[in-house]
Short mmCIF file of C-alpha atoms in Angstrom, two decimals:
data_model
loop_
_atom_site.label_atom_id
_atom_site.label_comp_id
_atom_site.label_asym_id
_atom_site.label_seq_id
_atom_site.Cartn_x
_atom_site.Cartn_y
_atom_site.Cartn_z
CA MET V 1 69.16 135.38 69.17
CA SER V 2 71.82 133.75 66.99
CA VAL V 3 74.80 135.61 65.52
CA GLN V 4 73.44 135.08 62.01
CA THR V 5 70.07 136.59 62.99
CA LYS V 6 71.81 139.59 64.51
CA GLN V 7 73.84 140.12 61.34
CA GLN V 8 70.65 139.99 59.28
CA ARG V 9 69.17 142.69 61.51
CA ILE V 10 72.26 144.84 61.11
CA ALA V 11 72.07 144.45 57.33
CA GLU V 12 68.39 145.39 57.34
CA LEU V 13 69.18 148.45 59.45
CA ALA V 14 71.85 149.47 56.94
CA ARG V 15 69.38 149.07 54.07
CA ARG V 16 66.84 151.27 55.82
CA MET V 17 69.48 153.94 56.50
CA PRO V 18 71.51 154.00 53.25
CA ARG V 19 73.09 157.43 53.78
CA GLU V 20 73.06 157.65 57.57
CA ALA V 21 75.51 156.71 60.30
CA ILE V 22 74.34 153.96 62.65
CA LYS V 23 74.91 155.03 66.24
CA SER V 24 74.07 151.92 68.24
CA LEU V 25 75.75 148.63 67.36
CA ASN V 26 77.89 147.42 70.25
CA HIS V 27 74.88 145.87 72.06
CA TYR V 28 74.98 143.09 69.45
CA ILE V 29 78.40 142.05 70.78
CA ASP V 30 77.97 139.71 73.73
CA GLU V 31 79.69 136.57 74.98
CA GLU V 32 77.96 134.42 72.37
CA TRP V 33 79.19 136.82 69.65
CA LEU V 34 82.77 136.63 70.91
CA HIS V 35 82.60 132.85 71.16
CA GLU V 36 81.56 132.75 67.50
CA ALA V 37 84.41 135.13 66.64
CA TYR V 38 86.79 132.76 68.46
CA ARG V 39 85.41 129.81 66.49
CA ARG V 40 86.01 131.63 63.17
CA THR V 41 89.58 132.62 64.06
CA ARG V 42 92.42 130.46 62.73
CA LYS V 43 94.02 128.37 65.44
CA ASP V 44 97.21 127.35 63.59
CA ALA V 45 98.71 130.79 62.91
CA ALA V 46 101.87 132.10 64.58
CA GLU V 47 101.53 133.79 67.96
CA GLY V 48 101.89 137.54 68.45
CA ILE V 49 104.18 139.50 70.75
CA ASP V 50 102.59 137.98 73.90
CA LEU V 51 103.53 134.46 72.66
CA VAL V 52 100.06 133.17 73.62
CA THR V 53 98.86 130.42 71.29
CA ALA V 54 95.27 129.64 70.40
CA ALA V 55 95.43 126.46 72.48
CA GLU V 56 96.61 128.37 75.55
CA TYR V 57 93.94 131.04 75.10
CA GLY V 58 91.28 128.34 74.78
CA LYS V 59 92.14 126.60 78.06
CA ASP V 60 90.18 129.21 80.02
CA LEU V 61 88.06 130.43 77.16
CA ASP V 62 84.93 131.50 79.05
CA GLU V 63 86.87 133.71 81.45
CA ASN V 64 89.01 135.15 78.65
CA ILE V 65 85.87 135.99 76.65
CA ARG V 66 84.22 137.67 79.64
CA SER V 67 87.34 139.71 80.32
CA LEU V 68 87.65 140.72 76.68
CA LEU V 69 83.99 141.79 76.52
CA ASN V 70 84.28 143.89 79.68
CA ARG V 71 87.43 145.64 78.46
CA LEU V 72 85.85 146.34 75.08
CA LYS V 73 82.64 147.84 76.49
CA SER V 74 84.42 149.87 79.19
CA GLY V 75 87.02 151.28 76.80
CA GLN V 76 89.87 149.62 78.71
CA TYR V 77 90.92 147.33 75.87
CA TYR V 78 94.54 147.93 74.93
CA ALA V 79 95.52 147.26 71.33
CA PRO V 80 98.87 145.41 71.53
CA ALA V 81 101.65 146.01 69.04
CA VAL V 82 101.82 143.83 65.95
CA LYS V 83 104.87 141.62 65.38
CA ARG V 84 106.31 142.27 61.94
CA VAL V 85 108.08 139.61 59.89
CA TYR V 86 109.16 139.54 56.26
CA ILE V 87 108.53 136.93 53.60
CA PRO V 88 109.83 136.75 50.00
CA LYS V 89 107.68 138.61 47.50
CA GLY V 90 107.00 136.30 44.58
CA GLU V 91 110.02 134.68 42.98
CA ARG V 92 112.34 137.57 43.81
CA THR V 93 113.95 136.53 47.07
CA ASP V 94 115.74 139.89 47.30
CA GLU V 95 112.38 141.69 47.58
CA LEU V 96 110.49 141.12 50.83
CA ARG V 97 106.87 141.70 51.82
CA PRO V 98 106.09 142.81 55.41
CA ILE V 99 103.55 140.67 57.26
CA GLY V 100 102.05 141.59 60.63
CA ILE V 101 101.12 139.06 63.31
CA PRO V 102 98.64 140.34 65.94
CA THR V 103 98.11 138.57 69.25
CA PHE V 104 95.48 135.84 69.22
CA GLU V 105 93.09 137.79 71.45
CA ASP V 106 93.42 140.79 69.15
CA LYS V 107 92.50 138.57 66.21
CA VAL V 108 89.37 137.39 68.03
CA LEU V 109 88.25 140.94 68.77
CA GLN V 110 89.02 142.11 65.24
CA ARG V 111 86.96 139.20 63.94
CA ALA V 112 84.09 140.23 66.24
CA ILE V 113 84.16 143.85 65.04
CA ASN V 114 84.45 142.69 61.44
CA MET V 115 81.30 140.59 61.95
CA VAL V 116 79.45 143.77 62.93
CA LEU V 117 80.79 145.99 60.16
CA GLU V 118 80.61 143.58 57.25
CA PRO V 119 76.78 143.49 56.97
CA ILE V 120 76.74 147.31 56.89
CA PHE V 121 79.40 147.89 54.27
CA GLU V 122 78.24 144.97 52.13
CA GLU V 123 75.09 147.01 51.57
CA ASP V 124 77.25 149.86 50.24
CA PHE V 125 80.00 148.10 48.29
CA LEU V 126 79.52 147.94 44.52
CA ASP V 127 79.32 144.91 42.26
CA CYS V 128 82.66 145.76 40.62
CA SER V 129 84.51 144.85 43.84
CA TYR V 130 85.40 141.19 44.47
CA GLY V 131 88.27 140.98 46.96
CA PHE V 132 87.81 139.80 50.56
CA ARG V 133 84.03 139.80 50.35
CA PRO V 134 81.60 136.99 51.23
CA ARG V 135 80.45 134.83 48.33
CA ARG V 136 82.81 136.62 45.90
CA SER V 137 85.94 135.24 44.31
CA VAL V 138 88.78 135.73 41.85
CA HIS V 139 86.97 133.57 39.33
CA GLN V 140 83.91 135.83 39.34
CA ALA V 141 86.15 138.83 38.63
CA VAL V 142 87.91 136.96 35.82
CA GLU V 143 84.56 135.90 34.36
CA LEU V 144 83.30 139.50 34.39
CA LEU V 145 86.46 140.58 32.54
CA TRP V 146 85.97 137.82 29.97
CA ARG V 147 82.30 138.64 29.39
CA THR V 148 82.99 142.38 29.16
CA ALA V 149 85.84 141.97 26.66
CA LYS V 150 83.81 139.50 24.60
CA PHE V 151 80.82 141.86 24.57
CA TYR V 152 82.89 144.91 23.62
CA GLY V 153 84.89 143.04 21.02
CA GLY V 154 88.09 145.05 20.85
CA CYS V 155 88.72 147.17 23.94
CA TRP V 156 91.32 149.05 25.95
CA VAL V 157 92.40 147.96 29.41
CA LEU V 158 93.85 150.34 31.97
CA GLU V 159 95.90 148.44 34.54
CA VAL V 160 95.98 150.33 37.85
CA ASP V 161 98.84 149.49 40.22
CA ILE V 162 98.96 151.25 43.60
CA ARG V 163 102.39 151.38 45.19
CA LYS V 164 102.45 149.97 48.77
CA TYR V 165 98.71 150.44 49.09
CA PHE V 166 98.12 148.86 52.51
CA ASP V 167 100.97 150.85 54.04
CA THR V 168 99.90 154.25 52.68
CA ILE V 169 96.21 154.47 53.62
CA ARG V 170 95.76 157.78 55.44
CA HIS V 171 94.05 157.44 58.78
CA GLU V 172 92.21 160.76 58.65
CA HIS V 173 90.47 159.81 55.40
CA LEU V 174 89.74 156.28 56.62
CA ARG V 175 88.13 157.61 59.80
CA THR V 176 85.94 159.91 57.74
CA PHE V 177 84.85 157.03 55.54
CA TYR V 178 83.81 154.57 58.26
CA LYS V 179 82.20 157.26 60.43
CA GLN V 180 79.86 158.08 57.55
CA ARG V 181 78.17 154.75 58.33
CA VAL V 182 79.21 153.83 61.88
CA CYS V 183 79.17 156.22 64.83
CA ASP V 184 79.00 153.72 67.69
CA GLY V 185 81.56 154.97 70.23
CA VAL V 186 82.67 151.53 71.40
CA ILE V 187 83.39 150.36 67.85
CA THR V 188 85.00 153.54 66.50
CA ARG V 189 87.17 153.78 69.62
CA VAL V 190 88.64 150.30 69.24
CA ILE V 191 89.23 150.80 65.49
CA GLY V 192 91.11 154.00 66.36
CA LYS V 193 93.26 152.04 68.81
CA TRP V 194 94.12 149.49 66.12
CA LEU V 195 95.13 152.25 63.72
CA LYS V 196 97.44 153.69 66.37
CA ALA V 197 98.82 150.33 67.55
CA GLY V 198 102.57 149.97 67.28
CA VAL V 199 104.59 147.60 65.14
CA MET V 200 107.35 145.57 66.79
CA GLU V 201 110.35 144.96 64.58
CA GLY V 202 113.77 143.83 65.78
CA GLY V 203 112.75 144.31 69.41
CA THR V 204 111.74 147.95 68.84
CA ILE V 205 108.20 149.30 68.64
CA HIS V 206 107.40 152.13 66.26
CA TYR V 207 104.09 153.77 65.49
CA PRO V 208 103.26 154.23 61.78
CA GLU V 209 101.02 157.17 60.95
CA GLU V 210 99.59 155.53 57.83
CA GLY V 211 98.29 152.12 56.80
CA THR V 212 95.76 149.60 58.07
CA PRO V 213 96.43 147.18 60.97
CA GLN V 214 99.20 144.93 59.66
CA GLY V 215 97.98 141.36 59.20
CA GLY V 216 94.79 142.10 61.08
CA VAL V 217 91.43 140.47 60.38
CA ILE V 218 89.88 143.93 60.12
CA SER V 219 92.44 145.16 57.56
CA PRO V 220 90.81 143.75 54.38
CA LEU V 221 87.46 145.35 55.22
CA LEU V 222 88.99 148.74 56.00
CA SER V 223 91.17 148.68 52.88
CA ASN V 224 88.14 147.72 50.77
CA LEU V 225 86.21 150.62 52.26
CA TYR V 226 89.03 153.03 51.39
CA LEU V 227 89.12 152.06 47.72
CA HIS V 228 85.33 151.90 47.61
CA GLU V 229 85.29 155.61 48.38
CA VAL V 230 88.44 156.62 46.49
CA LEU V 231 87.96 154.56 43.32
CA ASP V 232 84.71 152.60 43.00
CA LYS V 233 82.17 155.32 43.86
CA TRP V 234 84.20 157.98 42.09
CA PHE V 235 84.30 155.96 38.88
CA GLU V 236 80.63 154.93 38.96
CA GLU V 237 79.18 158.30 40.00
CA GLU V 238 81.54 160.86 38.48
CA ILE V 239 83.51 159.23 35.67
CA ARG V 240 81.27 156.71 33.92
CA PRO V 241 78.42 159.19 33.19
CA ARG V 242 80.91 161.47 31.39
CA LEU V 243 82.36 158.81 29.08
CA ARG V 244 81.48 158.55 25.40
CA GLY V 245 81.54 154.76 25.33
CA ARG V 246 80.99 151.89 27.71
CA ALA V 247 83.43 151.06 30.50
CA GLN V 248 83.72 148.54 33.32
CA LEU V 249 85.78 148.75 36.52
CA ILE V 250 86.88 145.41 38.02
CA ARG V 251 88.67 145.42 41.36
CA PHE V 252 89.98 142.67 43.63
CA ALA V 253 91.39 144.29 46.79
CA ASP V 254 94.09 146.67 45.48
CA ASP V 255 94.32 144.99 42.05
CA ALA V 256 92.17 146.94 39.61
CA ILE V 257 91.61 147.25 35.88
CA ILE V 258 89.21 149.41 33.88
CA VAL V 259 87.96 148.11 30.52
CA PHE V 260 87.06 150.80 27.97
CA GLU V 261 85.28 150.55 24.67
CA ILE V 262 86.89 153.77 23.35
CA LYS V 263 90.57 154.73 23.63
CA GLU V 264 89.75 158.43 24.09
CA ASP V 265 87.88 157.58 27.30
CA ALA V 266 90.79 155.47 28.52
CA ASP V 267 93.27 158.29 27.88
CA ARG V 268 91.14 160.78 29.81
CA VAL V 269 90.73 158.52 32.83
CA GLN V 270 94.42 157.61 32.85
CA GLY V 271 95.19 161.31 33.06
CA VAL V 272 92.93 162.04 36.04
CA ILE V 273 93.23 158.87 38.10
CA VAL V 274 96.74 159.77 39.26
CA LYS V 275 95.52 163.07 40.71
CA ARG V 276 92.53 161.36 42.28
CA PHE V 277 94.76 158.90 44.15
CA GLU V 278 97.25 161.59 45.18
CA ARG V 279 94.43 163.49 46.86
CA PHE V 280 94.00 160.56 49.25
CA GLY V 281 97.69 159.80 49.78
CA LEU V 282 98.00 156.97 47.27
CA THR V 283 100.68 156.66 44.60
CA VAL V 284 100.16 155.02 41.23
CA HIS V 285 103.15 152.95 40.07
CA PRO V 286 104.37 154.75 36.90
CA GLU V 287 105.69 151.60 35.18
CA LYS V 288 103.08 149.02 36.18
CA THR V 289 100.12 151.31 35.50
CA ARG V 290 99.63 151.13 31.74
CA LEU V 291 97.07 151.18 28.96
CA VAL V 292 96.82 148.02 26.86
CA GLN V 293 94.92 147.47 23.64
CA TYR V 294 93.10 144.20 24.21
CA ALA V 295 91.70 143.03 20.89
CA LYS V 296 91.95 140.27 18.31
CA PRO V 297 94.97 140.39 15.95
CA ASP V 298 94.61 142.39 12.76
CA ASN V 299 94.00 140.76 9.38
CA LYS V 300 97.74 140.50 8.81
CA GLY V 301 98.10 138.17 11.74
CA GLY V 302 99.81 140.71 13.99
CA ASP V 303 100.13 140.11 17.68
CA THR V 304 97.67 141.53 20.17
CA ASN V 305 98.75 142.89 23.53
CA THR V 306 98.24 140.75 26.60
CA PHE V 307 98.17 141.56 30.30
CA ASP V 308 98.21 139.73 33.63
CA PHE V 309 95.38 140.06 36.14
CA LEU V 310 94.70 137.95 39.24
CA GLY V 311 97.19 135.24 38.33
CA PHE V 312 96.11 134.81 34.71
CA THR V 313 97.45 136.09 31.40
CA HIS V 314 94.60 137.42 29.28
CA TYR V 315 94.92 137.18 25.50
CA TRP V 316 92.84 136.68 22.35
CA GLY V 317 92.67 133.36 20.53
CA LYS V 318 90.38 131.36 18.29
CA SER V 319 87.52 129.24 19.58
CA ARG V 320 86.71 125.78 18.23
CA SER V 321 84.35 127.42 15.76
CA GLY V 322 87.14 129.65 14.47
CA GLN V 323 85.93 132.87 16.10
CA TRP V 324 88.29 135.24 17.89
CA ILE V 325 87.48 135.38 21.61
CA PRO V 326 89.26 136.48 24.80
CA LYS V 327 91.08 133.66 26.57
CA ARG V 328 93.13 133.08 29.73
CA LYS V 329 96.06 131.00 30.82
CA THR V 330 98.15 130.76 33.96
CA ALA V 331 100.57 133.69 34.18
CA LYS V 332 104.17 132.53 33.64
CA SER V 333 105.33 133.78 37.03
CA ARG V 334 102.50 132.01 38.84
CA LEU V 335 103.04 128.75 36.92
CA LYS V 336 106.75 128.85 37.65
CA ARG V 337 106.06 129.52 41.33
CA SER V 338 103.55 126.66 41.59
CA ILE V 339 105.91 124.18 39.92
CA ARG V 340 108.79 125.23 42.12
CA LYS V 341 106.74 124.87 45.31
CA VAL V 342 105.92 121.25 44.41
CA TYR V 343 109.56 120.60 43.47
CA LEU V 344 110.86 121.94 46.78
CA TRP V 345 108.23 120.03 48.75
CA CYS V 346 109.19 116.77 47.04
CA GLU V 347 112.85 117.45 47.79
CA ALA V 348 112.23 118.22 51.47
CA ASN V 349 109.83 115.30 52.07
CA ARG V 350 111.26 112.57 49.86
CA HIS V 351 111.98 110.28 52.84
CA LEU V 352 108.36 110.20 54.03
CA PRO V 353 106.35 107.02 53.36
CA ILE V 354 104.99 106.93 49.81
CA GLY V 355 101.39 106.97 51.02
CA GLU V 356 101.91 110.14 53.04
CA GLN V 357 103.66 111.87 50.15
CA TRP V 358 100.86 110.86 47.81
CA LYS V 359 98.09 112.26 50.02
CA THR V 360 99.81 115.63 50.38
CA LEU V 361 100.74 115.86 46.71
CA CYS V 362 97.16 115.08 45.69
CA GLY V 363 96.01 117.97 47.86
CA LYS V 364 98.53 120.33 46.28
CA VAL V 365 97.62 119.28 42.75
CA ARG V 366 93.88 119.58 43.38
CA GLY V 367 94.42 122.99 44.95
CA HIS V 368 96.17 124.14 41.79
CA TYR V 369 93.30 122.89 39.63
CA ASN V 370 90.73 124.54 41.91
CA PHE V 371 92.29 127.93 41.25
CA PHE V 372 93.77 127.71 37.75
CA GLY V 373 91.41 125.11 36.24
CA ILE V 374 89.33 127.48 34.12
CA THR V 375 88.14 127.31 30.52
CA PHE V 376 90.93 127.76 27.93
CA ASN V 377 93.66 126.94 30.48
CA SER V 378 94.01 123.21 29.78
CA LYS V 379 97.59 123.42 28.47
CA SER V 380 98.91 125.25 31.53
CA ILE V 381 97.37 122.90 34.07
CA ALA V 382 98.52 119.90 32.02
CA LEU V 383 102.07 121.30 32.12
CA PHE V 384 101.80 121.71 35.89
CA PHE V 385 100.63 118.09 36.18
CA GLU V 386 103.58 116.78 34.15
CA GLN V 387 106.08 118.84 36.13
CA ALA V 388 104.58 117.61 39.41
CA LYS V 389 105.10 114.02 38.25
CA ARG V 390 108.68 114.76 37.18
CA SER V 391 109.50 116.37 40.53
CA TRP V 392 108.09 113.43 42.47
CA GLN V 393 109.95 110.89 40.35
CA LYS V 394 113.23 112.80 40.59
CA TRP V 395 113.30 112.98 44.38
CA LEU V 396 112.01 109.47 44.91
CA ASN V 397 114.81 108.31 42.63
CA ARG V 398 117.38 110.14 44.73
CA ARG V 399 116.30 109.04 48.18
CA ASN V 400 117.80 105.56 47.94
CA ARG V 401 120.81 104.85 45.70
CA GLU V 402 120.39 101.09 46.03
CA ASN V 403 116.72 101.13 45.03
CA ASN V 404 116.41 103.59 42.17
CA MET V 405 113.03 104.85 41.08
CA ASP V 406 113.41 104.90 37.32
CA TRP V 407 110.47 105.85 35.10
CA GLU V 408 109.41 102.24 34.62
CA LYS V 409 109.09 101.73 38.38
CA PHE V 410 107.57 105.16 38.82
CA ASN V 411 104.82 104.44 36.30
CA ARG V 412 103.95 101.25 38.18
CA LEU V 413 103.84 103.31 41.38
CA LEU V 414 101.50 105.84 39.72
CA ALA V 415 99.13 103.00 38.90
CA LYS V 416 98.78 102.40 42.65
CA TYR V 417 99.11 106.04 43.72
CA PRO V 418 97.71 108.11 40.84
CA LEU V 419 97.91 111.91 40.95
CA PRO V 420 94.69 113.76 40.08
CA GLN V 421 94.37 114.29 36.33
CA PRO V 422 94.13 117.88 34.99
CA ARG V 423 90.57 119.12 34.91
CA ILE V 424 88.61 122.30 34.32
CA VAL V 425 86.86 123.29 37.56
CA HIS V 426 85.45 126.66 36.47
CA SER V 427 83.78 126.38 33.08
CA TYR V 428 82.56 129.34 31.00
CA ALA V 429 80.55 128.97 27.82
CA ALA V 430 82.57 130.23 24.87
#
């Protein structure tokens, strides 16, 4: 039986038992399952505390898989500590984001457990959730926001910002949530070990009492489950039926907004959501959580409030037919970051052969279009394109003083090595 067939059976079992805990699941995990988990695990990531790379682990893959399976089923698997490193958070180099690096074998096992749990929780998760889920994307969330705002006309948007969400998830609540649907001892035991696994930082291991496994493959699913229970179900089952007007929750991982038709509803929810999160150990950021009136300008031509969500600035503007409609453009911080990344790459790689530079730059430019190339965002992606050209010309011009690359030469070079032209990849009917 293939892995895909097994996952379909698990999903069907979850559909037949919508409010029950499934007690027997670990028999689906065999050597074939772990081999598939190995295949789906990234091979180019940094190694964990054991310094074992994917290539080294794969040299004796069959034996490693057999050993891993035996330790999992017997309860002898030991969850190794996660190596913690820090990377800059956004453009502010003085603010760092912690990233965890598990061992490669731990990643394989987390992938295997994730492959069991995902079909179950996908049956439970609501349509308002888009982050880290199969066949769901940022662009679907942005489209839902656009359609909702357009349908409501003027509306109110509550931006919900959770402070250090992934580090503050309480284990006791998380265990309660996943045990409502999964009671297989082998699986719940290994998840418990991951929650208790240490974090190695500066040569010292400490054991956090809150948060999901840092950098782990299983972390997105567990964090989604937490907010599914704390926010999504609560809003759909308890809050929405009590509202006077229409409302729509849109969540991508820990980024969430709620669109309201009536300000009174928005005020009421803003007042209770803080207490709701506090009950489960979460803290709402007092400055970043705000209520925004999202509507077309008044007849006097006054400005309308805008807000950023999932990398885009959302605002109202006129369509080609002269009607006011919600629009999007690349958020200033994200555009600045994308331009700077290309600039720094051109600086660092200016001595590579032109052909090699061109291939990599084309990939970077297309990647930008694939994410930010949505309807109404033509100006921002055109600006990115122009800045990418300027960065390339500048550093080609500086790599050889005797053979300058002025704009006349550079334009001839672009005729031979053209960068991809700006294009809209994700098109919505206005």
